[in-house]
Tab-separated table of C-alpha atoms in Angstrom:
chain	number	residue	atom	x	y	z
Q	22	UNK	CA	-27.898	-25.599	7.462
Q	23	UNK	CA	-25.285	-25.152	4.358
Q	24	UNK	CA	-22.672	-22.039	5.051
Q	25	UNK	CA	-22.374	-19.617	2.588
Q	26	UNK	CA	-19.631	-18.957	1.315
Q	27	UNK	CA	-18.025	-15.244	0.909
Q	28	UNK	CA	-15.662	-14.813	-1.879
Q	29	UNK	CA	-13.434	-11.526	-2.280
Q	30	UNK	CA	-12.271	-10.256	-5.262
Q	31	UNK	CA	-8.709	-8.190	-6.049
Q	32	UNK	CA	-8.650	-5.606	-8.454
Q	33	UNK	CA	-4.918	-4.359	-9.234
Q	34	UNK	CA	-4.401	-8.554	-8.712
Q	35	UNK	CA	-0.995	-8.295	-10.579
Q	36	UNK	CA	0.900	-5.586	-8.908
Q	37	UNK	CA	3.613	-5.505	-6.485
Q	38	UNK	CA	0.388	-5.383	-3.294
Q	39	UNK	CA	-2.390	-6.853	-5.051
Q	40	UNK	CA	-0.234	-10.750	-5.985
Q	41	UNK	CA	0.256	-10.880	-2.301
Q	42	UNK	CA	-3.593	-10.411	-0.952
Q	43	UNK	CA	-4.346	-13.228	-3.685
Q	44	UNK	CA	-1.890	-15.624	-2.619
Q	45	UNK	CA	-2.948	-15.005	1.390
Q	46	UNK	CA	-7.326	-15.078	0.491
Q	47	UNK	CA	-6.727	-18.264	-0.707
Q	48	UNK	CA	-9.106	-19.956	-3.188
Q	49	UNK	CA	-11.783	-17.562	-1.566
Q	50	UNK	CA	-10.263	-14.796	-4.041
Q	51	UNK	CA	-11.152	-13.738	-7.199
Q	52	UNK	CA	-8.104	-11.881	-8.565
Q	53	UNK	CA	-8.867	-9.425	-11.251
Q	54	UNK	CA	-5.283	-7.936	-13.279
Q	55	UNK	CA	-5.592	-4.730	-15.021
Q	56	UNK	CA	-6.194	-7.034	-18.404
Q	57	UNK	CA	-9.291	-8.309	-16.514
Q	58	UNK	CA	-10.674	-5.882	-15.711
Q	59	UNK	CA	-10.371	-2.020	-16.519
Q	60	UNK	CA	-11.622	-0.057	-13.281
Q	61	UNK	CA	-12.018	2.755	-15.304
Q	62	UNK	CA	-14.566	1.765	-17.408
Q	63	UNK	CA	-18.154	1.561	-14.906
Q	64	UNK	CA	-19.949	-0.707	-16.874
Q	65	UNK	CA	-17.510	-3.049	-16.761
Q	66	UNK	CA	-16.391	-2.663	-12.787
Q	67	UNK	CA	-20.434	-3.395	-12.863
Q	68	UNK	CA	-20.215	-6.493	-14.699
Q	69	UNK	CA	-17.446	-7.439	-13.000
Q	70	UNK	CA	-19.071	-7.230	-8.368
Q	71	UNK	CA	-22.630	-8.418	-11.099
Q	72	UNK	CA	-21.005	-11.861	-12.425
Q	73	UNK	CA	-18.743	-12.368	-8.922
Q	74	UNK	CA	-20.825	-11.276	-5.971
Q	75	UNK	CA	-17.923	-11.047	-3.491
Q	76	UNK	CA	-19.087	-10.003	-0.106
Q	77	UNK	CA	-15.718	-7.942	-0.123
Q	78	UNK	CA	-13.726	-6.156	-3.116
Q	79	UNK	CA	-10.166	-4.617	-2.540
Q	80	UNK	CA	-8.930	-1.857	-4.183
Q	81	UNK	CA	-5.549	-2.641	-5.170
Q	82	UNK	CA	-5.347	-0.596	-8.878
Q	83	UNK	CA	-3.486	2.838	-8.827
Q	84	UNK	CA	-1.671	4.923	-10.336
Q	85	UNK	CA	1.704	4.472	-8.769
Q	86	UNK	CA	4.269	6.214	-11.167
Q	87	UNK	CA	4.194	8.793	-8.564
Q	88	UNK	CA	6.832	11.611	-11.018
Q	89	UNK	CA	4.285	10.878	-13.782
Q	90	UNK	CA	1.826	12.295	-12.447
Q	91	UNK	CA	2.838	15.313	-11.902
Q	92	UNK	CA	2.606	15.873	-16.005
Q	93	UNK	CA	-0.236	13.312	-16.523
Q	94	UNK	CA	-2.269	13.769	-13.343
Q	95	UNK	CA	-5.736	13.870	-15.436
Q	96	UNK	CA	-4.944	10.088	-16.571
Q	97	UNK	CA	-3.699	9.268	-12.759
Q	98	UNK	CA	-6.844	10.341	-11.467
Q	99	UNK	CA	-8.708	8.669	-14.126
Q	100	UNK	CA	-7.122	5.282	-12.063
Q	101	UNK	CA	-7.337	6.765	-8.560
Q	102	UNK	CA	-9.697	8.794	-8.489
Q	103	UNK	CA	-12.434	8.124	-10.574
Q	104	UNK	CA	-12.420	4.539	-10.904
Q	105	UNK	CA	-12.500	4.001	-7.188
Q	106	UNK	CA	-15.771	6.082	-7.180
Q	107	UNK	CA	-16.967	3.328	-9.746
Q	108	UNK	CA	-16.255	0.523	-7.387
Q	109	UNK	CA	-18.002	2.963	-4.548
Q	110	UNK	CA	-20.581	3.376	-6.349
Q	111	UNK	CA	-21.061	-0.769	-7.921
Q	112	UNK	CA	-20.159	-1.596	-4.422
Q	113	UNK	CA	-23.007	0.321	-2.397
Q	114	UNK	CA	-25.380	-0.846	-5.432
Q	115	UNK	CA	-24.613	-4.594	-5.164
Q	116	UNK	CA	-23.825	-4.515	-0.631
Q	117	UNK	CA	-20.385	-5.320	-0.465
Q	118	UNK	CA	-17.469	-4.035	1.359
Q	119	UNK	CA	-14.688	-2.322	0.159
Q	120	UNK	CA	-11.252	-2.004	1.021
Q	121	UNK	CA	-9.871	0.927	-0.838
Q	122	UNK	CA	-5.871	0.705	-0.647
Q	123	UNK	CA	-3.873	4.445	-0.236
Q	124	UNK	CA	-1.203	6.065	0.759
Q	125	UNK	CA	0.601	8.591	3.058
Q	126	UNK	CA	1.466	11.326	0.029
Q	127	UNK	CA	-2.377	12.287	0.898
Q	128	UNK	CA	-0.583	14.211	3.641
Q	129	UNK	CA	2.205	16.812	3.377
Q	130	UNK	CA	5.443	14.937	4.639
Q	131	UNK	CA	6.058	18.205	7.417
Q	132	UNK	CA	4.331	16.746	10.760
Q	133	UNK	CA	7.041	15.957	13.037
Q	134	UNK	CA	4.739	12.591	14.777
Q	135	UNK	CA	3.238	10.104	13.444
Q	136	UNK	CA	-0.093	11.591	11.543
Q	137	UNK	CA	-3.064	10.022	13.322
Q	138	UNK	CA	-6.319	8.692	10.562
Q	139	UNK	CA	-8.238	11.628	11.522
Q	140	UNK	CA	-5.650	13.953	10.308
Q	141	UNK	CA	-6.536	16.650	8.365
Q	142	UNK	CA	-4.985	15.734	4.778
Q	143	UNK	CA	-2.262	18.011	2.803
Q	144	UNK	CA	-0.805	16.496	-0.555
Q	145	UNK	CA	1.427	18.388	-2.388
Q	146	UNK	CA	2.027	16.518	-5.132
Q	147	UNK	CA	-1.043	15.727	-8.144
Q	148	UNK	CA	-0.394	11.906	-6.737
Q	149	UNK	CA	-1.316	12.310	-3.506
Q	150	UNK	CA	-4.620	14.600	-4.885
Q	151	UNK	CA	-5.294	12.069	-6.738
Q	152	UNK	CA	-5.558	9.835	-4.322
Q	153	UNK	CA	-7.651	12.106	-1.745
Q	154	UNK	CA	-9.992	11.992	-4.482
Q	155	UNK	CA	-10.634	8.140	-4.307
Q	156	UNK	CA	-10.721	8.338	-0.534
Q	157	UNK	CA	-13.382	10.810	-0.454
Q	158	UNK	CA	-15.261	8.606	-3.139
Q	159	UNK	CA	-14.949	5.690	-1.116
Q	160	UNK	CA	-15.404	7.450	2.263
Q	161	UNK	CA	-18.647	9.082	0.614
Q	162	UNK	CA	-20.315	6.365	-1.239
Q	163	UNK	CA	-19.849	3.639	1.626
Q	164	UNK	CA	-20.469	5.086	5.602
Q	165	UNK	CA	-20.990	2.096	6.548
Q	166	UNK	CA	-19.032	-0.386	4.413
Q	167	UNK	CA	-16.268	2.150	3.100
Q	168	UNK	CA	-12.692	1.381	4.629
Q	169	UNK	CA	-9.836	3.377	3.383
Q	170	UNK	CA	-6.303	1.548	4.312
Q	171	UNK	CA	-2.918	4.392	3.829
Q	172	UNK	CA	0.360	2.614	3.305
Q	173	UNK	CA	3.981	3.271	2.617
Q	174	UNK	CA	7.166	1.809	1.727
Q	175	UNK	CA	5.646	-1.368	0.004
Q	176	UNK	CA	8.181	-3.917	-0.989
Q	177	UNK	CA	8.055	-7.982	-0.929
Q	178	UNK	CA	8.651	-10.500	-3.392
Q	179	UNK	CA	6.318	-10.200	-6.678
Q	180	UNK	CA	7.435	-7.299	-7.891
Q	181	UNK	CA	9.887	-4.508	-8.220
Q	182	UNK	CA	10.847	-1.793	-5.037
Q	183	UNK	CA	13.569	-0.225	-3.146
Q	184	UNK	CA	14.720	-3.733	-1.023
Q	185	UNK	CA	14.855	-5.724	-4.363
Q	186	UNK	CA	16.889	-3.062	-5.903
Q	187	UNK	CA	19.423	-2.592	-2.924
Q	188	UNK	CA	19.548	-6.518	-2.730
Q	189	UNK	CA	20.813	-6.465	-6.945
Q	190	UNK	CA	22.893	-3.201	-5.827
Q	191	UNK	CA	24.730	-4.643	-3.259
Q	192	UNK	CA	25.781	-7.500	-5.151
Q	193	UNK	CA	26.899	-5.249	-8.430
Q	194	UNK	CA	28.903	-1.387	-6.559
Q	195	UNK	CA	31.936	-1.431	-3.318
Q	196	UNK	CA	29.262	1.430	-2.567
Q	197	UNK	CA	25.622	2.928	-2.740
Q	198	UNK	CA	24.503	6.868	-1.755
Q	199	UNK	CA	20.802	6.934	-0.199
Q	200	UNK	CA	18.694	9.809	0.860
Q	201	UNK	CA	18.384	9.523	4.911
Q	202	UNK	CA	16.349	13.053	4.869
Q	203	UNK	CA	13.066	10.600	4.860
Q	204	UNK	CA	11.684	9.018	7.162
Q	205	UNK	CA	8.776	6.755	6.882
Q	206	UNK	CA	7.806	3.041	7.325
Q	207	UNK	CA	8.966	0.581	5.423
Q	208	UNK	CA	5.876	-2.196	4.677
Q	209	UNK	CA	6.318	-5.003	3.694
Q	210	UNK	CA	3.119	-6.921	1.059
Q	211	UNK	CA	2.225	-9.371	3.019
Q	212	UNK	CA	2.569	-8.141	6.335
Q	213	UNK	CA	-0.472	-5.262	4.497
Q	214	UNK	CA	-2.029	-8.350	2.997
Q	215	UNK	CA	-2.807	-9.739	6.856
Q	216	UNK	CA	-4.236	-6.748	7.590
Q	217	UNK	CA	-6.616	-5.906	4.796
Q	218	UNK	CA	-7.912	-9.663	5.715
Q	219	UNK	CA	-8.542	-9.285	9.274
Q	220	UNK	CA	-9.920	-5.793	8.502
Q	221	UNK	CA	-12.498	-7.004	5.768
Q	222	UNK	CA	-13.113	-9.978	7.957
Q	223	UNK	CA	-13.881	-7.735	10.847
Q	224	UNK	CA	-16.258	-5.817	8.230
Q	225	UNK	CA	-18.675	-8.464	7.426
Q	226	UNK	CA	-19.333	-9.260	11.154
Q	227	UNK	CA	-19.486	-5.814	12.359
Q	228	UNK	CA	-16.642	-5.640	14.596
Q	229	UNK	CA	-14.888	-2.763	12.885
Q	230	UNK	CA	-16.005	0.911	12.227
Q	231	UNK	CA	-15.555	1.589	8.388
Q	232	UNK	CA	-13.415	5.102	7.536
Q	233	UNK	CA	-9.843	5.416	7.753
Q	234	UNK	CA	-6.850	2.645	8.845
Q	235	UNK	CA	-3.170	3.071	8.587
Q	236	UNK	CA	-1.907	-0.160	6.886
Q	237	UNK	CA	1.918	0.462	7.441
Q	238	UNK	CA	4.610	-1.963	9.634
Q	239	UNK	CA	5.339	-0.539	13.160
Q	240	UNK	CA	8.168	2.095	13.585
Q	241	UNK	CA	9.905	4.103	11.837
Q	242	UNK	CA	13.492	5.029	9.641
Q	243	UNK	CA	14.642	6.521	7.276
Q	244	UNK	CA	15.898	5.088	3.888
Q	245	UNK	CA	19.017	4.984	4.442
Q	246	UNK	CA	18.369	2.924	7.313
Q	247	UNK	CA	16.256	0.309	5.450
Q	248	UNK	CA	19.009	0.184	2.969
Q	249	UNK	CA	21.568	-1.015	5.409
Q	250	UNK	CA	19.305	-3.176	7.233
Q	251	UNK	CA	19.073	-5.064	3.895
Q	252	UNK	CA	23.039	-4.373	3.390
Q	253	UNK	CA	23.579	-6.157	7.042
Q	254	UNK	CA	20.350	-8.647	6.926
Q	255	UNK	CA	22.908	-9.940	3.711
Q	256	UNK	CA	25.746	-10.392	6.193
Q	257	UNK	CA	28.000	-7.163	4.676
Q	258	UNK	CA	29.233	-4.308	6.015
Q	259	UNK	CA	26.120	-1.334	6.428
Q	260	UNK	CA	29.150	1.308	6.372
Q	261	UNK	CA	28.971	0.502	2.460
Q	262	UNK	CA	25.692	2.346	2.410
Q	263	UNK	CA	26.955	6.370	2.494
Q	264	UNK	CA	23.710	8.447	3.551
Q	265	UNK	CA	23.009	11.753	1.145
Q	266	UNK	CA	20.099	14.333	1.222
Q	267	UNK	CA	17.222	14.430	-0.847
Q	268	UNK	CA	18.723	17.415	-2.867
Q	269	UNK	CA	21.131	15.306	-4.662
Q	270	UNK	CA	18.597	13.210	-5.940
Q	271	UNK	CA	15.929	15.918	-7.751
Q	272	UNK	CA	12.800	14.174	-8.540
Q	273	UNK	CA	10.009	15.941	-10.484
Q	274	UNK	CA	7.628	15.031	-6.997
Q	275	UNK	CA	8.617	15.844	-4.054
Q	276	UNK	CA	8.998	13.666	-1.151
Q	277	UNK	CA	7.608	13.799	1.668
Q	278	UNK	CA	10.502	14.175	4.411
Q	279	UNK	CA	8.302	12.480	6.950
Q	280	UNK	CA	5.788	9.897	6.059
Q	281	UNK	CA	5.175	8.466	9.427
Q	282	UNK	CA	1.530	6.805	9.784
Q	283	UNK	CA	-0.679	6.225	13.606
Q	284	UNK	CA	-2.111	3.066	14.106
Q	285	UNK	CA	-4.936	4.498	16.716
Q	286	UNK	CA	-8.055	2.533	14.612
Q	287	UNK	CA	-6.779	-1.076	14.841
Q	288	UNK	CA	-6.264	-1.018	18.512
Q	289	UNK	CA	-10.165	0.950	18.577
Q	290	UNK	CA	-11.913	-2.188	16.563
Q	291	UNK	CA	-9.789	-4.625	18.492
Q	292	UNK	CA	-7.268	-5.837	15.642
Q	293	UNK	CA	-3.797	-5.866	15.838
Q	294	UNK	CA	-1.393	-2.869	13.741
Q	295	UNK	CA	1.005	-4.076	11.616
Q	296	UNK	CA	4.022	-5.018	13.439
Q	297	UNK	CA	7.485	-4.043	13.959
Q	298	UNK	CA	9.603	-3.131	10.086
Q	299	UNK	CA	12.026	-4.743	11.270
Q	300	UNK	CA	10.430	-7.945	12.409
Q	301	UNK	CA	8.473	-7.814	9.197
Q	302	UNK	CA	12.007	-7.204	6.791
Q	303	UNK	CA	14.043	-10.385	8.248
Q	304	UNK	CA	10.748	-12.508	7.898
Q	305	UNK	CA	10.626	-11.410	4.617
Q	306	UNK	CA	14.130	-11.200	3.873
Q	307	UNK	CA	14.377	-15.159	1.787
Q	308	UNK	CA	11.947	-15.010	0.038
Q	309	UNK	CA	13.689	-11.337	-1.075
Q	310	UNK	CA	16.881	-12.317	-1.567
Q	311	UNK	CA	15.592	-15.529	-3.883
Q	312	UNK	CA	13.466	-12.233	-5.869
Q	313	UNK	CA	15.388	-9.461	-5.965
Q	314	UNK	CA	18.724	-11.127	-7.703
Q	315	UNK	CA	16.913	-12.985	-10.612
């Protein structure tokens, strides 16, 4: 009997995460970037899903300009909230699994132990509020086939990010000041892409319950610790990175002081959570150096 090919559709395929998701899925993936699919257009969303008939949709499309969202919340909500609802509605109609990528910003950032998947959200920024709207739409409309995967502090070779900036800075400046009072989980986009692939496969096989999962690398650190580890991997003196406070770099949107997420649901679903962040960074580093100095 001929095996039915199960296709994946990736929205936001031109972004930092979307590129690696498409790459890790390989030939089975259809990647649609912003030009190919405007996720804020419900007619276009339904037409794309109807044309490709995917078994799994991975939504990597997002408004990620955290500071701009403070003054443009309506626009951010259209991408992060309303568009997620459009995707969930079409997935519900066509019987697709939806993996929706969300963020640590749905939490207030005032905890002192890792946020569990079931912890009560309390966003303090416009960005976090708009992402929470998207989460709730997916969970409401797809109670059996909707998966919210929260992530944080993403870096990768396919776009601009903090690690690539630090690689360039090491070559250009004698010292750099980096905040040391924000704690989170640096997360390699390739590792997250692999976890999304594993979760989607488990969902199709009926082995992973729908709901919220946390897709961050394990352990935790501050931005200063991440910068120092980057310098160390470059063979440079980590002490060239000087610790400072968030007050030295005021931003329109407050950054969470504590963004560490727990991973219990991966174990409950029989899946491995993402590995420790330092191990992931070391493996990612050659590609990051090559991309970061371009």
